[in-house]
PDB file of C-alpha atoms in Angstrom:
ATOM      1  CA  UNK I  71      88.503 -55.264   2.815  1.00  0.00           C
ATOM      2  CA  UNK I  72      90.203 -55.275   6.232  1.00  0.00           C
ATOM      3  CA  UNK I  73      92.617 -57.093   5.522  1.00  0.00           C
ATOM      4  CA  UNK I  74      96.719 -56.130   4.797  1.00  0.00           C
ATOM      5  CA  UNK I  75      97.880 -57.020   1.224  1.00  0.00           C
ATOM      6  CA  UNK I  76     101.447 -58.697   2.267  1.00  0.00           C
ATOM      7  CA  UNK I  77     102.367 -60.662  -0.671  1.00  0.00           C
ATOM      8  CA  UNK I  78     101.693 -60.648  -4.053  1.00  0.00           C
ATOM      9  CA  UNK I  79      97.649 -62.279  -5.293  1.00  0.00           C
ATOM     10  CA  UNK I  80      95.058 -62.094  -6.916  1.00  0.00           C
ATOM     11  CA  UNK I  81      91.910 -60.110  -5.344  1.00  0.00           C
ATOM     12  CA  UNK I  82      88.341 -60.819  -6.433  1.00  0.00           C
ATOM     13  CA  UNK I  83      85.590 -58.663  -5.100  1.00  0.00           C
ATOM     14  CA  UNK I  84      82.318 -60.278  -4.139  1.00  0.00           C
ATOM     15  CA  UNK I  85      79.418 -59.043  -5.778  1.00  0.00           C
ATOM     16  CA  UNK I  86      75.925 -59.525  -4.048  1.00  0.00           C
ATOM     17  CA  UNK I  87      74.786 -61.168  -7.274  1.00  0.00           C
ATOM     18  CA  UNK I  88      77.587 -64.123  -5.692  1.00  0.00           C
ATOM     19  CA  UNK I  89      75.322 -66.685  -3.400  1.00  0.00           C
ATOM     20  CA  UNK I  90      78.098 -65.996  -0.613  1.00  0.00           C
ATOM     21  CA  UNK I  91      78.081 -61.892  -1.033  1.00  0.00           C
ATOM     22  CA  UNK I  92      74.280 -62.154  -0.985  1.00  0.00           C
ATOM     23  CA  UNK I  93      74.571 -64.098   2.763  1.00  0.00           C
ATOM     24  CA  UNK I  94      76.175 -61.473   3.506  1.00  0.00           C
ATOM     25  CA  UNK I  95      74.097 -58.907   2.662  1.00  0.00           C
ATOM     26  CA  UNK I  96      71.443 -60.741   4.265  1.00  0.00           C
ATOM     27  CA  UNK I  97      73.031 -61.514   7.399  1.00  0.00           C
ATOM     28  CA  UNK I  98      73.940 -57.798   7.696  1.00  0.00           C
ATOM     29  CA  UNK I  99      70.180 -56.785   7.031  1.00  0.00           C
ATOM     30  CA  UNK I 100      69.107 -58.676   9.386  1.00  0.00           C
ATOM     31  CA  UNK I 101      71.531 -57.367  11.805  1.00  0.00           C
ATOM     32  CA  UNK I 102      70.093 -53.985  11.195  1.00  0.00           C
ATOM     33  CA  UNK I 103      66.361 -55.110  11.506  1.00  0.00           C
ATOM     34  CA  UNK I 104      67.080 -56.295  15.105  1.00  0.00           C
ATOM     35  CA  UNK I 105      69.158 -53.124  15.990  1.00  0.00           C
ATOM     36  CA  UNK I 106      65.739 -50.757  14.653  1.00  0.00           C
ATOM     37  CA  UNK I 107      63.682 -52.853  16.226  1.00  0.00           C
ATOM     38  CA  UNK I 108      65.808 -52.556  19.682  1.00  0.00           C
ATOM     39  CA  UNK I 109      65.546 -49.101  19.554  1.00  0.00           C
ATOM     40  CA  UNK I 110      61.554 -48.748  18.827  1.00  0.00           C
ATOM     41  CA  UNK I 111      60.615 -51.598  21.066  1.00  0.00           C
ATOM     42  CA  UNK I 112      62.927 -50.950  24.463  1.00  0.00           C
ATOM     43  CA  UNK I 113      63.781 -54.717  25.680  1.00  0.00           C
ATOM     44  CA  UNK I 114      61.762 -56.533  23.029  1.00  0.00           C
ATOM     45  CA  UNK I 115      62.972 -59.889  21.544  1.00  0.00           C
ATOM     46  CA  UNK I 116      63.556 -60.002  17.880  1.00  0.00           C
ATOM     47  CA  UNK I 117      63.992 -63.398  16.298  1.00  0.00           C
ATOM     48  CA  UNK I 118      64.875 -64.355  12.620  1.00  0.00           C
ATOM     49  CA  UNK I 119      62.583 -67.255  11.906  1.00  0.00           C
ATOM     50  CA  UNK I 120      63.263 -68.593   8.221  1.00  0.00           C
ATOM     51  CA  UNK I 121      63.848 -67.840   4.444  1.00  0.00           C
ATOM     52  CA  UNK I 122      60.893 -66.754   2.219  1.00  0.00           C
ATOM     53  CA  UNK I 123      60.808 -66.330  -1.274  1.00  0.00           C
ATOM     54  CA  UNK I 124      62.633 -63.288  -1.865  1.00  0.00           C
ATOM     55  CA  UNK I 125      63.492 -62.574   1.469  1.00  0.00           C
ATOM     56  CA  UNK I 126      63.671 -63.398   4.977  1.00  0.00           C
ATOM     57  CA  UNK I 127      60.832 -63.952   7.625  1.00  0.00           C
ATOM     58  CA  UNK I 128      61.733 -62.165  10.894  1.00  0.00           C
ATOM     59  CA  UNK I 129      58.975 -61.467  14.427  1.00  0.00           C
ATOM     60  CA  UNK I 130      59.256 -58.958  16.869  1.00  0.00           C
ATOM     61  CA  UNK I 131      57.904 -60.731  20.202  1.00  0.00           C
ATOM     62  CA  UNK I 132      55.430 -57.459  20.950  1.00  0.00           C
ATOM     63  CA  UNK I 133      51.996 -55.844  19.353  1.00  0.00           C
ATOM     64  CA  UNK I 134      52.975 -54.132  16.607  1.00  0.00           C
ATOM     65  CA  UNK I 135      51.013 -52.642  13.993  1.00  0.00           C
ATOM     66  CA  UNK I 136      50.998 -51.442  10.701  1.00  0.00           C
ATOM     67  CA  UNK I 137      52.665 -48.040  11.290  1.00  0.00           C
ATOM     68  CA  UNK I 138      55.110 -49.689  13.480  1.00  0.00           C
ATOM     69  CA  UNK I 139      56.324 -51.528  10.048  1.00  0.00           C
ATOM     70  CA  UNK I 140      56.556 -48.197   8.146  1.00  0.00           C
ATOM     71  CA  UNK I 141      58.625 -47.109  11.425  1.00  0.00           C
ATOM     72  CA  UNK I 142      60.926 -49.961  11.391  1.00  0.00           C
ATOM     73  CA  UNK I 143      61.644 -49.694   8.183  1.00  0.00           C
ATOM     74  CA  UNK I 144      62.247 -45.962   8.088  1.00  0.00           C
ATOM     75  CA  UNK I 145      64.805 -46.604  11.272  1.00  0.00           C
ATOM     76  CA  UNK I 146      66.697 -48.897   9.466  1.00  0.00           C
ATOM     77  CA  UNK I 147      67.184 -46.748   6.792  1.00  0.00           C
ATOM     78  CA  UNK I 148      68.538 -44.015   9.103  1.00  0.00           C
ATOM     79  CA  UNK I 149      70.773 -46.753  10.499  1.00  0.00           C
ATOM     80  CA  UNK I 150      71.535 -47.241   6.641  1.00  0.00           C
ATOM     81  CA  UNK I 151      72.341 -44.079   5.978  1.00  0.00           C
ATOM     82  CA  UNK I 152      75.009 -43.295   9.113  1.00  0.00           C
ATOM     83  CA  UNK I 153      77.069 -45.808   7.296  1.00  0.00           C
ATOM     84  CA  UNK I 154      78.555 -47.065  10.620  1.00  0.00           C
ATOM     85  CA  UNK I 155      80.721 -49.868  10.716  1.00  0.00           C
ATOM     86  CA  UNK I 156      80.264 -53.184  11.456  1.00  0.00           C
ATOM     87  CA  UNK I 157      82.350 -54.319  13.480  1.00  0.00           C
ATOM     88  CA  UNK I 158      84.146 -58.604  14.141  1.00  0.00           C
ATOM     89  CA  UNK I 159      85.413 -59.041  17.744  1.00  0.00           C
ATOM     90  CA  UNK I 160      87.266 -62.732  18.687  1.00  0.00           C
ATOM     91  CA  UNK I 161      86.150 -63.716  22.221  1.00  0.00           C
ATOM     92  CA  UNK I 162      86.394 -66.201  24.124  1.00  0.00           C
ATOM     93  CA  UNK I 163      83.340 -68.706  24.371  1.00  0.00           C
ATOM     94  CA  UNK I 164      82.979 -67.588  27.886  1.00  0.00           C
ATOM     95  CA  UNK I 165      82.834 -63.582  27.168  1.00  0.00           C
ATOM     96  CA  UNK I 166      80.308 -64.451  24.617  1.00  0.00           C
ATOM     97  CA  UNK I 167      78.156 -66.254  26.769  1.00  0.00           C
ATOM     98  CA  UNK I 168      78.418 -63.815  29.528  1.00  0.00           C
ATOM     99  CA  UNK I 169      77.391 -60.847  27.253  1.00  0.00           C
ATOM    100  CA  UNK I 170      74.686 -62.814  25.826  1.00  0.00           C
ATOM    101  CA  UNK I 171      72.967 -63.317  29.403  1.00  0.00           C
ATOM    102  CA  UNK I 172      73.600 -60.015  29.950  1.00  0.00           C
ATOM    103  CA  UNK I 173      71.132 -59.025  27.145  1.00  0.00           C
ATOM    104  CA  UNK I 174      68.662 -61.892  28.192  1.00  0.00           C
ATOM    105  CA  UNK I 175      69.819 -63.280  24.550  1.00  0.00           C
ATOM    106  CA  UNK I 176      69.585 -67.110  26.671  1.00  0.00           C
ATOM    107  CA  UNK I 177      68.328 -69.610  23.419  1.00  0.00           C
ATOM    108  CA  UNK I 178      72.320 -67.948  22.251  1.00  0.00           C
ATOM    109  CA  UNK I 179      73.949 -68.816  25.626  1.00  0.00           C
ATOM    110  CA  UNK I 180      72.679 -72.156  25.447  1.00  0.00           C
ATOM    111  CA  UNK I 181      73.333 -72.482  21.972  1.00  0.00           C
ATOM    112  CA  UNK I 182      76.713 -71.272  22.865  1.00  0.00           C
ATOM    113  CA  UNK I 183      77.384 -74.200  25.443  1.00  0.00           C
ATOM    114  CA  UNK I 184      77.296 -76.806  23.052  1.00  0.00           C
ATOM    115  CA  UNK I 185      79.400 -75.238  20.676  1.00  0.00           C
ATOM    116  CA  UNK I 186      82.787 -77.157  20.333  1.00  0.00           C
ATOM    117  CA  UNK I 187      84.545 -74.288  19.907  1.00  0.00           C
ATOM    118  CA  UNK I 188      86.606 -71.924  22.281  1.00  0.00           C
ATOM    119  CA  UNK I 189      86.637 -69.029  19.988  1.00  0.00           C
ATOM    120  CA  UNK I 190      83.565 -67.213  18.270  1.00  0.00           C
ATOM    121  CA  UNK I 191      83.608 -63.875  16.128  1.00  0.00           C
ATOM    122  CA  UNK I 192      81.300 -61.571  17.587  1.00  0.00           C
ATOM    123  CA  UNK I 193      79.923 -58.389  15.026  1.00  0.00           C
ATOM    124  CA  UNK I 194      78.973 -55.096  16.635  1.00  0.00           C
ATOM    125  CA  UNK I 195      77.315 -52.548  15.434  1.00  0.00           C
ATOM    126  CA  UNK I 196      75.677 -49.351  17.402  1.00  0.00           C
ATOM    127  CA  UNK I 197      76.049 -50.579  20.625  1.00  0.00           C
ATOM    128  CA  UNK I 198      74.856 -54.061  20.307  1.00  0.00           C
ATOM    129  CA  UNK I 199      76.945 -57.261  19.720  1.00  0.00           C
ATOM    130  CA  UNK I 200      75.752 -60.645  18.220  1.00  0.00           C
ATOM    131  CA  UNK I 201      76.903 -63.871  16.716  1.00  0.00           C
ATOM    132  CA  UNK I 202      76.095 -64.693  13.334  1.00  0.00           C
ATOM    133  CA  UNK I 203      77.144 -67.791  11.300  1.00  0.00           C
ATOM    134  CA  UNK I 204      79.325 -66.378   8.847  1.00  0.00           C
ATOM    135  CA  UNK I 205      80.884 -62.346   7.174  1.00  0.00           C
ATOM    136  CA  UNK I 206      78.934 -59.512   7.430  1.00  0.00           C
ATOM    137  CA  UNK I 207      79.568 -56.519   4.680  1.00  0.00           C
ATOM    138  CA  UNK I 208      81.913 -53.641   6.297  1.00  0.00           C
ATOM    139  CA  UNK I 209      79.191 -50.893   6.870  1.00  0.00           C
ATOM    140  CA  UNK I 210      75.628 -50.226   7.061  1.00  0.00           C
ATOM    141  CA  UNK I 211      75.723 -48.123   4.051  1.00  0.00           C
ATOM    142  CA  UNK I 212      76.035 -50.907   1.951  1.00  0.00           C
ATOM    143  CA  UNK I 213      72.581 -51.760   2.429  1.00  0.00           C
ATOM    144  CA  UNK I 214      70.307 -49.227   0.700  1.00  0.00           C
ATOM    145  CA  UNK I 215      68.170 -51.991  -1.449  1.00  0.00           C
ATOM    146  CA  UNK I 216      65.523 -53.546   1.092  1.00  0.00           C
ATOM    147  CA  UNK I 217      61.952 -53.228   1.904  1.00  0.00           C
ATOM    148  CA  UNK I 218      59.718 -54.441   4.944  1.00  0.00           C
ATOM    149  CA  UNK I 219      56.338 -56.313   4.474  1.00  0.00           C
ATOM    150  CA  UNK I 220      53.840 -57.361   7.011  1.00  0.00           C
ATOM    151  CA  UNK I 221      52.598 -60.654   7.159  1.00  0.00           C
ATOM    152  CA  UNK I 222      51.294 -61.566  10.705  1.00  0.00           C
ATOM    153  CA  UNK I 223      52.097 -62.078  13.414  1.00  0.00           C
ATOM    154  CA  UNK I 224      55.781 -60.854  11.571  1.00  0.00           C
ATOM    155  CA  UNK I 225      57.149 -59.364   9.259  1.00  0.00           C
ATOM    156  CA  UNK I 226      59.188 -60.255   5.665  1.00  0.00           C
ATOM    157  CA  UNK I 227      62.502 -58.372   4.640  1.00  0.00           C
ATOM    158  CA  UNK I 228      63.131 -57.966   1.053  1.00  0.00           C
ATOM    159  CA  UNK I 229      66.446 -57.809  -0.383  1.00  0.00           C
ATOM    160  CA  UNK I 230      68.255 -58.063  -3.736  1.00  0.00           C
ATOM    161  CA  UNK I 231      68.728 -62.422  -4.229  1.00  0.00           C
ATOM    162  CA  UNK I 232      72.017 -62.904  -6.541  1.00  0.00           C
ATOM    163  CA  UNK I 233      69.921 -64.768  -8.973  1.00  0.00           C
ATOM    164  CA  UNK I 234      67.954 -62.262  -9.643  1.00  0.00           C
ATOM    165  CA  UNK I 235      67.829 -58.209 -10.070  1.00  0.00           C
ATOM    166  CA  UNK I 236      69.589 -55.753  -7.538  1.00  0.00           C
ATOM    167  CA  UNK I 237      66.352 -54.564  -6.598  1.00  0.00           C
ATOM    168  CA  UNK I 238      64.192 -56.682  -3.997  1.00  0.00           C
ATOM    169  CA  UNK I 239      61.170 -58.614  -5.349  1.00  0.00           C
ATOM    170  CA  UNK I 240      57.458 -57.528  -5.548  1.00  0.00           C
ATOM    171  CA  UNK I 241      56.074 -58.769  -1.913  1.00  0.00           C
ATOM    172  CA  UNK I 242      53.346 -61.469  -3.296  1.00  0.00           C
ATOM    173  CA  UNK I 243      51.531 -63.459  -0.453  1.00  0.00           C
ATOM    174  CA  UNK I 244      52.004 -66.910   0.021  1.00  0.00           C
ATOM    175  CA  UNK I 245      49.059 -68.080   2.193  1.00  0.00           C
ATOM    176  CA  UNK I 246      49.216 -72.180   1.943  1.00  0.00           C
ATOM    177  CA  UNK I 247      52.809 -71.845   2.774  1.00  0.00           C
ATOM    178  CA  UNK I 248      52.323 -69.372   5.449  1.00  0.00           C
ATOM    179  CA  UNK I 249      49.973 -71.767   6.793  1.00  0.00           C
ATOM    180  CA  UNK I 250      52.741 -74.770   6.558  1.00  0.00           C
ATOM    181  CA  UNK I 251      54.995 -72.585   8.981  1.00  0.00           C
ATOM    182  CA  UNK I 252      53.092 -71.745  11.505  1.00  0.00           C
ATOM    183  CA  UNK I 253      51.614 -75.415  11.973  1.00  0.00           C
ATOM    184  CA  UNK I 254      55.937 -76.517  12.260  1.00  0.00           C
ATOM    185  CA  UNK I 255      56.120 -73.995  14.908  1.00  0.00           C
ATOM    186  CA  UNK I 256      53.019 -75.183  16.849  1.00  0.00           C
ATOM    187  CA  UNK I 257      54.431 -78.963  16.193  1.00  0.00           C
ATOM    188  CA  UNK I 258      57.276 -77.117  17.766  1.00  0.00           C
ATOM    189  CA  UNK I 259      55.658 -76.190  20.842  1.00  0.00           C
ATOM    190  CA  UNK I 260      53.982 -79.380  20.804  1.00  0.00           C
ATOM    191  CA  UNK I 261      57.212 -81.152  20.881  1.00  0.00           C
ATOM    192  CA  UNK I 262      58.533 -79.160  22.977  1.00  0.00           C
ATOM    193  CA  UNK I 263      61.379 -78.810  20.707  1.00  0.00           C
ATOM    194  CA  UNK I 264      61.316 -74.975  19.424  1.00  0.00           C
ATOM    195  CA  UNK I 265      65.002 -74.382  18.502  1.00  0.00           C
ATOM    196  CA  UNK I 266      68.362 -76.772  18.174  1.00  0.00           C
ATOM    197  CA  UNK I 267      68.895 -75.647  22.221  1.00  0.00           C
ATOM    198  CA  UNK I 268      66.135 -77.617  22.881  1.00  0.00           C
ATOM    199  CA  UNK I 269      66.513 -80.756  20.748  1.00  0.00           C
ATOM    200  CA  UNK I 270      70.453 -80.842  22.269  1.00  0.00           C
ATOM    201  CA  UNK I 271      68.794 -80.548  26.204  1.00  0.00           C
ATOM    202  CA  UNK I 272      66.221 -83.749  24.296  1.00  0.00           C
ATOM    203  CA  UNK I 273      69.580 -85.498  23.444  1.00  0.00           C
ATOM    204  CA  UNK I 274      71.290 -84.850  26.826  1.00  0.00           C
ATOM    205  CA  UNK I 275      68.347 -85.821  29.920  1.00  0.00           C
ATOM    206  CA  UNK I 276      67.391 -89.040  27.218  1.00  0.00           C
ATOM    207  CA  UNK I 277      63.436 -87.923  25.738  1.00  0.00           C
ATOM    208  CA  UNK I 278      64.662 -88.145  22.612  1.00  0.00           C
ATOM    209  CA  UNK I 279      62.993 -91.065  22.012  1.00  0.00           C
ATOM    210  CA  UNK I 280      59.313 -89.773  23.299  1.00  0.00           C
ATOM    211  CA  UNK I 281      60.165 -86.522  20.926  1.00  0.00           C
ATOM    212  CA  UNK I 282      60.311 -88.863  17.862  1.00  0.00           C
ATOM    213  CA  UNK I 283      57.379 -90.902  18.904  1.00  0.00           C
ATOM    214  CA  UNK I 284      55.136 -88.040  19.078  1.00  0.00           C
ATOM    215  CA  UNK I 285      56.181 -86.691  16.116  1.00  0.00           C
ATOM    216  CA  UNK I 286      55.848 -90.191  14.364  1.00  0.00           C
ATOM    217  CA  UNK I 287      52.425 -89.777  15.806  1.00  0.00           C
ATOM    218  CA  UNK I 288      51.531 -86.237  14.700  1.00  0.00           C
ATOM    219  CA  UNK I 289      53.058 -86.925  10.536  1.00  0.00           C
ATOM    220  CA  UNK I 290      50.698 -90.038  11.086  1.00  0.00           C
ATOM    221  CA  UNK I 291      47.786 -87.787  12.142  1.00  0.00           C
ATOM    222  CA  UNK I 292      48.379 -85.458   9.091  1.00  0.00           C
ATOM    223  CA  UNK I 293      48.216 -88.548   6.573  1.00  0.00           C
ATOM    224  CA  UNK I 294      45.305 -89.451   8.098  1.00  0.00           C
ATOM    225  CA  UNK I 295      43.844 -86.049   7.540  1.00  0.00           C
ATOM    226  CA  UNK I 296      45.244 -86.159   3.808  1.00  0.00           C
ATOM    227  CA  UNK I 297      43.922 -89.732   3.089  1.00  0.00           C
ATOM    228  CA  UNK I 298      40.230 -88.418   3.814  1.00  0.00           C
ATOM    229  CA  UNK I 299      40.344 -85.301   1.988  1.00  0.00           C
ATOM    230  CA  UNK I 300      41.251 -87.314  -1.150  1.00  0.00           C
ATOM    231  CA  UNK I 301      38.197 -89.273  -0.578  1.00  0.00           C
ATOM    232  CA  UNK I 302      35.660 -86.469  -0.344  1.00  0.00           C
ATOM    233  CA  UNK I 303      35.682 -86.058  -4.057  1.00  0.00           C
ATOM    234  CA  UNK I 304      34.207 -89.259  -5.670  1.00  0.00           C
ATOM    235  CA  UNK I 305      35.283 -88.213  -9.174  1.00  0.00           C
ATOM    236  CA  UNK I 306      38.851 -87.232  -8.086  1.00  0.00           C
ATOM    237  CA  UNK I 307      40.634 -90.344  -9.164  1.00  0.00           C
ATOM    238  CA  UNK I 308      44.623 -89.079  -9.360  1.00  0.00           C
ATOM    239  CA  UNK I 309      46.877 -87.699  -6.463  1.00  0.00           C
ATOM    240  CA  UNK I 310      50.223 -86.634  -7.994  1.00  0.00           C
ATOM    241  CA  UNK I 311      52.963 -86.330  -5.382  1.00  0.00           C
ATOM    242  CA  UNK I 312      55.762 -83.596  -5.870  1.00  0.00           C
ATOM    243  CA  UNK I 313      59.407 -82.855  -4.535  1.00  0.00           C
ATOM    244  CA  UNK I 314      62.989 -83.069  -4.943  1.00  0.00           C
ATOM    245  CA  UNK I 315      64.877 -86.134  -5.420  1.00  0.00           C
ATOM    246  CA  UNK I 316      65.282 -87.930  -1.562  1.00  0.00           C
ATOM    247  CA  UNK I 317      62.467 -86.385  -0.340  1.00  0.00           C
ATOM    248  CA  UNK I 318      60.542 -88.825   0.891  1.00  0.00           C
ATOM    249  CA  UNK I 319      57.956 -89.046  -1.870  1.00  0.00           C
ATOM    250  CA  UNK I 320      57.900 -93.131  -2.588  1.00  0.00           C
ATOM    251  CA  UNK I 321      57.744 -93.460   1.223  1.00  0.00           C
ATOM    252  CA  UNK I 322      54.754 -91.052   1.956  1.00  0.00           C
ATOM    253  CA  UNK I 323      52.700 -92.222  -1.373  1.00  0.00           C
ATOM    254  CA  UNK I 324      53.187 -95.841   0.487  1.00  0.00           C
ATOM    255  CA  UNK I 325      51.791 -94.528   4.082  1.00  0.00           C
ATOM    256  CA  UNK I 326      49.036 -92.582   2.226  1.00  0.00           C
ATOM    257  CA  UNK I 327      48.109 -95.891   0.366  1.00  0.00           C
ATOM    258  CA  UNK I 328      47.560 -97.701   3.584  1.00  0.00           C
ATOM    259  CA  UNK I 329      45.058 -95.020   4.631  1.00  0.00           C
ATOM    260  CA  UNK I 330      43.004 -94.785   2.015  1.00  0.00           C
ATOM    261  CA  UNK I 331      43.017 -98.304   2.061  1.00  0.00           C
ATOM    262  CA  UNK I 332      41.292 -97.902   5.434  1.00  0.00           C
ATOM    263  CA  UNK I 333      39.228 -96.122   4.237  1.00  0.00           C
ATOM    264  CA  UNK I 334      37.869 -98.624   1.138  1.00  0.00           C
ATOM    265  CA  UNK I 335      39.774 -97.412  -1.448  1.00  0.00           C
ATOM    266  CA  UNK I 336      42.407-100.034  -3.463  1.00  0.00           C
ATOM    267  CA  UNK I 337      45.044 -97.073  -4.996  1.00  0.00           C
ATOM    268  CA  UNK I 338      47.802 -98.027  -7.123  1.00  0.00           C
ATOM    269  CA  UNK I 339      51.526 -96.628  -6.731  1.00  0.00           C
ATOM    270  CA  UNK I 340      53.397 -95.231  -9.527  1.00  0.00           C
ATOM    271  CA  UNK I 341      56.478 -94.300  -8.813  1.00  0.00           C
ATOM    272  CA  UNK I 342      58.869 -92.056 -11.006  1.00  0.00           C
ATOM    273  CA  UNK I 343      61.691 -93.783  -9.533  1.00  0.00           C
ATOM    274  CA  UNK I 344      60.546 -96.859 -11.557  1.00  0.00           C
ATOM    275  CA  UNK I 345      61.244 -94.758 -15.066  1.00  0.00           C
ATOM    276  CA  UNK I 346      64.704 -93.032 -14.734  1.00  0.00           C
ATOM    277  CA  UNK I 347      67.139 -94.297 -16.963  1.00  0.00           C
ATOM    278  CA  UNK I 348      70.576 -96.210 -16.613  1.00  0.00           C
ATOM    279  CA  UNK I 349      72.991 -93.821 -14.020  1.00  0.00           C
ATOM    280  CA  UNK I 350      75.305 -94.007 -17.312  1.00  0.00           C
ATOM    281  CA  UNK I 351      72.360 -92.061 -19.419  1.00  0.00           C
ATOM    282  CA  UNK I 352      71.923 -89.496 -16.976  1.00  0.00           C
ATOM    283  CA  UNK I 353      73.328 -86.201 -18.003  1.00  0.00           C
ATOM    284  CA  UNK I 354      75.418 -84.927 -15.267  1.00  0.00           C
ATOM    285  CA  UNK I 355      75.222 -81.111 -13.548  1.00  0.00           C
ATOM    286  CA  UNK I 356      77.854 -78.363 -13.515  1.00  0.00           C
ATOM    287  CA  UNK I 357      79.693 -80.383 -10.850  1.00  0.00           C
ATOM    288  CA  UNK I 358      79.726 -83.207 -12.686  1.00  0.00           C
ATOM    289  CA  UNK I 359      77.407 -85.439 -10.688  1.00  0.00           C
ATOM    290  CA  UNK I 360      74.255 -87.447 -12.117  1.00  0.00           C
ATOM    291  CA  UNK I 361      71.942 -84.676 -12.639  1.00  0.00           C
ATOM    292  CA  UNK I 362      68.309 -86.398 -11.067  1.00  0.00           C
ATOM    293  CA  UNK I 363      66.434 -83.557 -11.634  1.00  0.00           C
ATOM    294  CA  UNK I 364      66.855 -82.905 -15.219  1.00  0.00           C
ATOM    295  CA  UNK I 365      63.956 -84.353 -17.721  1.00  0.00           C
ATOM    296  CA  UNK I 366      66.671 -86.159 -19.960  1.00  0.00           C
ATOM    297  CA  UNK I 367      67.262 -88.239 -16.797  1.00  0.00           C
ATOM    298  CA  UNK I 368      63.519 -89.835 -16.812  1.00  0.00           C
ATOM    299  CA  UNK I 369      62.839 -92.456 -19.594  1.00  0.00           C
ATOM    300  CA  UNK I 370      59.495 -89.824 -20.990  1.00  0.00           C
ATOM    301  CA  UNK I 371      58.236 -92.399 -23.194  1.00  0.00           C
TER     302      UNK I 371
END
């Protein structure tokens, strides 16, 4: 939208029901959520963690409370609503760096460092600038369709997915996998590996090897705790392993089968892999690949 029109095209506008016009609208969200939560919290640190379903999974490194969600969220609709550009700035991998440690942003000056790149596009937007991985939409006001959640110690921003309604999902707690991020991010801390800075200073002074041990050690230690779960239950005689294809599931049902062999048990492996069909039978997807997933692929009888 920025752009001059100097020859003759075609122009195709990007919805937010498109997966790359929903980024964006994400990206810029988030944007927003760390400028209101700047201006509540004076010199707090705001990080975007991970994806949720329906939305994205975002802390604010202080106390906050209740209230303080229904004031976040009431900020960034203000911010919303002043429809104020945002705005891409080229600098120089140096200039970003320096503004970054300027704003005691460091994991992004580090990140920065490794970064093969001289260039990087910068977004601004009320009087802070940061580096996102990818377009943001032109204003603020395009963002009017988002809520805020709390699930602690953070909170969840809703927004419109492109697969499904313009309107943001009903918030619906998600305990187990709650549970399943916070135990990564205290491997993390274990490891001593919390972000990619981190695993590239591992790479660099040579412990990469003692970070991969250890966490050889601690997916060992979780088996271990799986194995005698399953054996609790006399009369539970079937463990049925789940996930997409390449995920690891023939390899953890064989580690799990040694420990529960330990532990007196004689379990038999069935894998699924064992029943799909000639890669001729198997209907291909929309990009014309062998489609693993589908049912038709698996010999059912």
């Amino acid at each position: 939208l920025t752009g001059q029109v100097t020859r003759s095209c075609s122009v195709r506008f990007i919805d937010i029901k498109e997966k790359e016009g929903n980024l964006m609208y994400a990206r810029s969200l988030c944007f927003v959520f760390i400028r209101a939560a700047r201006g509540l919290f004076p010199g707090v640190r705001v990080t975007i963690e991970h994806s949720v379903n329906g939305g994205v999974y975002a802390e604010i490194h202080a106390p906050t409370k209740q209230r303080d969600i229904a004031a976040l969220e009431a900020k960034m609709r203000q911010i919303v609503e002043e429809d104020s550009a945002f705005v891409r700035r080229t600098v120089t991998r140096e200039e970003a760096m320096a503004l970054f440690e300027k704003d005691g942003q460091m994991d992004k000056v580090r990140l920065l460092s490794y970064r093969p790149f001289d260039y990087f596009n910068l977004y601004e937007n009320g009087g802070i600038a940061d580096y996102f991985y990818g377009l943001m939409v032109p204003s603020t006001g395009y963002l009017k369709q988002f809520r805020l959640f709390s699930s602690y110690p953070g909170v969840i921003i809703y927004y419109p997915r492109y697969d499904r309604d313009y309107a943001p999902d009903k918030f619906r707690r998600e305990p187990k996998l709650s549970a399943v991020f916070r135990e990564a991010k205290r491997w993390a801390r274990i490891l001593n590996c919390e972000n990619v800075c981190d695993l590239n200073d591992l790479v660099d002074s040579g412990g990469i090897s003692d970070f991969i041990r250890v966490n050889e050690a601690l997916h060992e230690k979780k088996i271990i705790e799986i194995a005698e779960n399953c054996c609790k239950d006399e009369g539970k005689r079937l463990i049925l392993i789940a996930g997409p294809s390449s995920s690891g599931k023939t390899t953890f049902a064989q580690r799990l089968t040694i420990h529960l062999r330990v532990l007196g048990k004689r379990p038999v492996s069935v894998s699924v892999d064992n029943y799909y069909k000639c890669r001729a039978d198997i209907p291909a997807d929309e990009d014309g690949k062998p489609d693993l997933e589908h049912l038709k692929a698996i010999d059912v009888e």
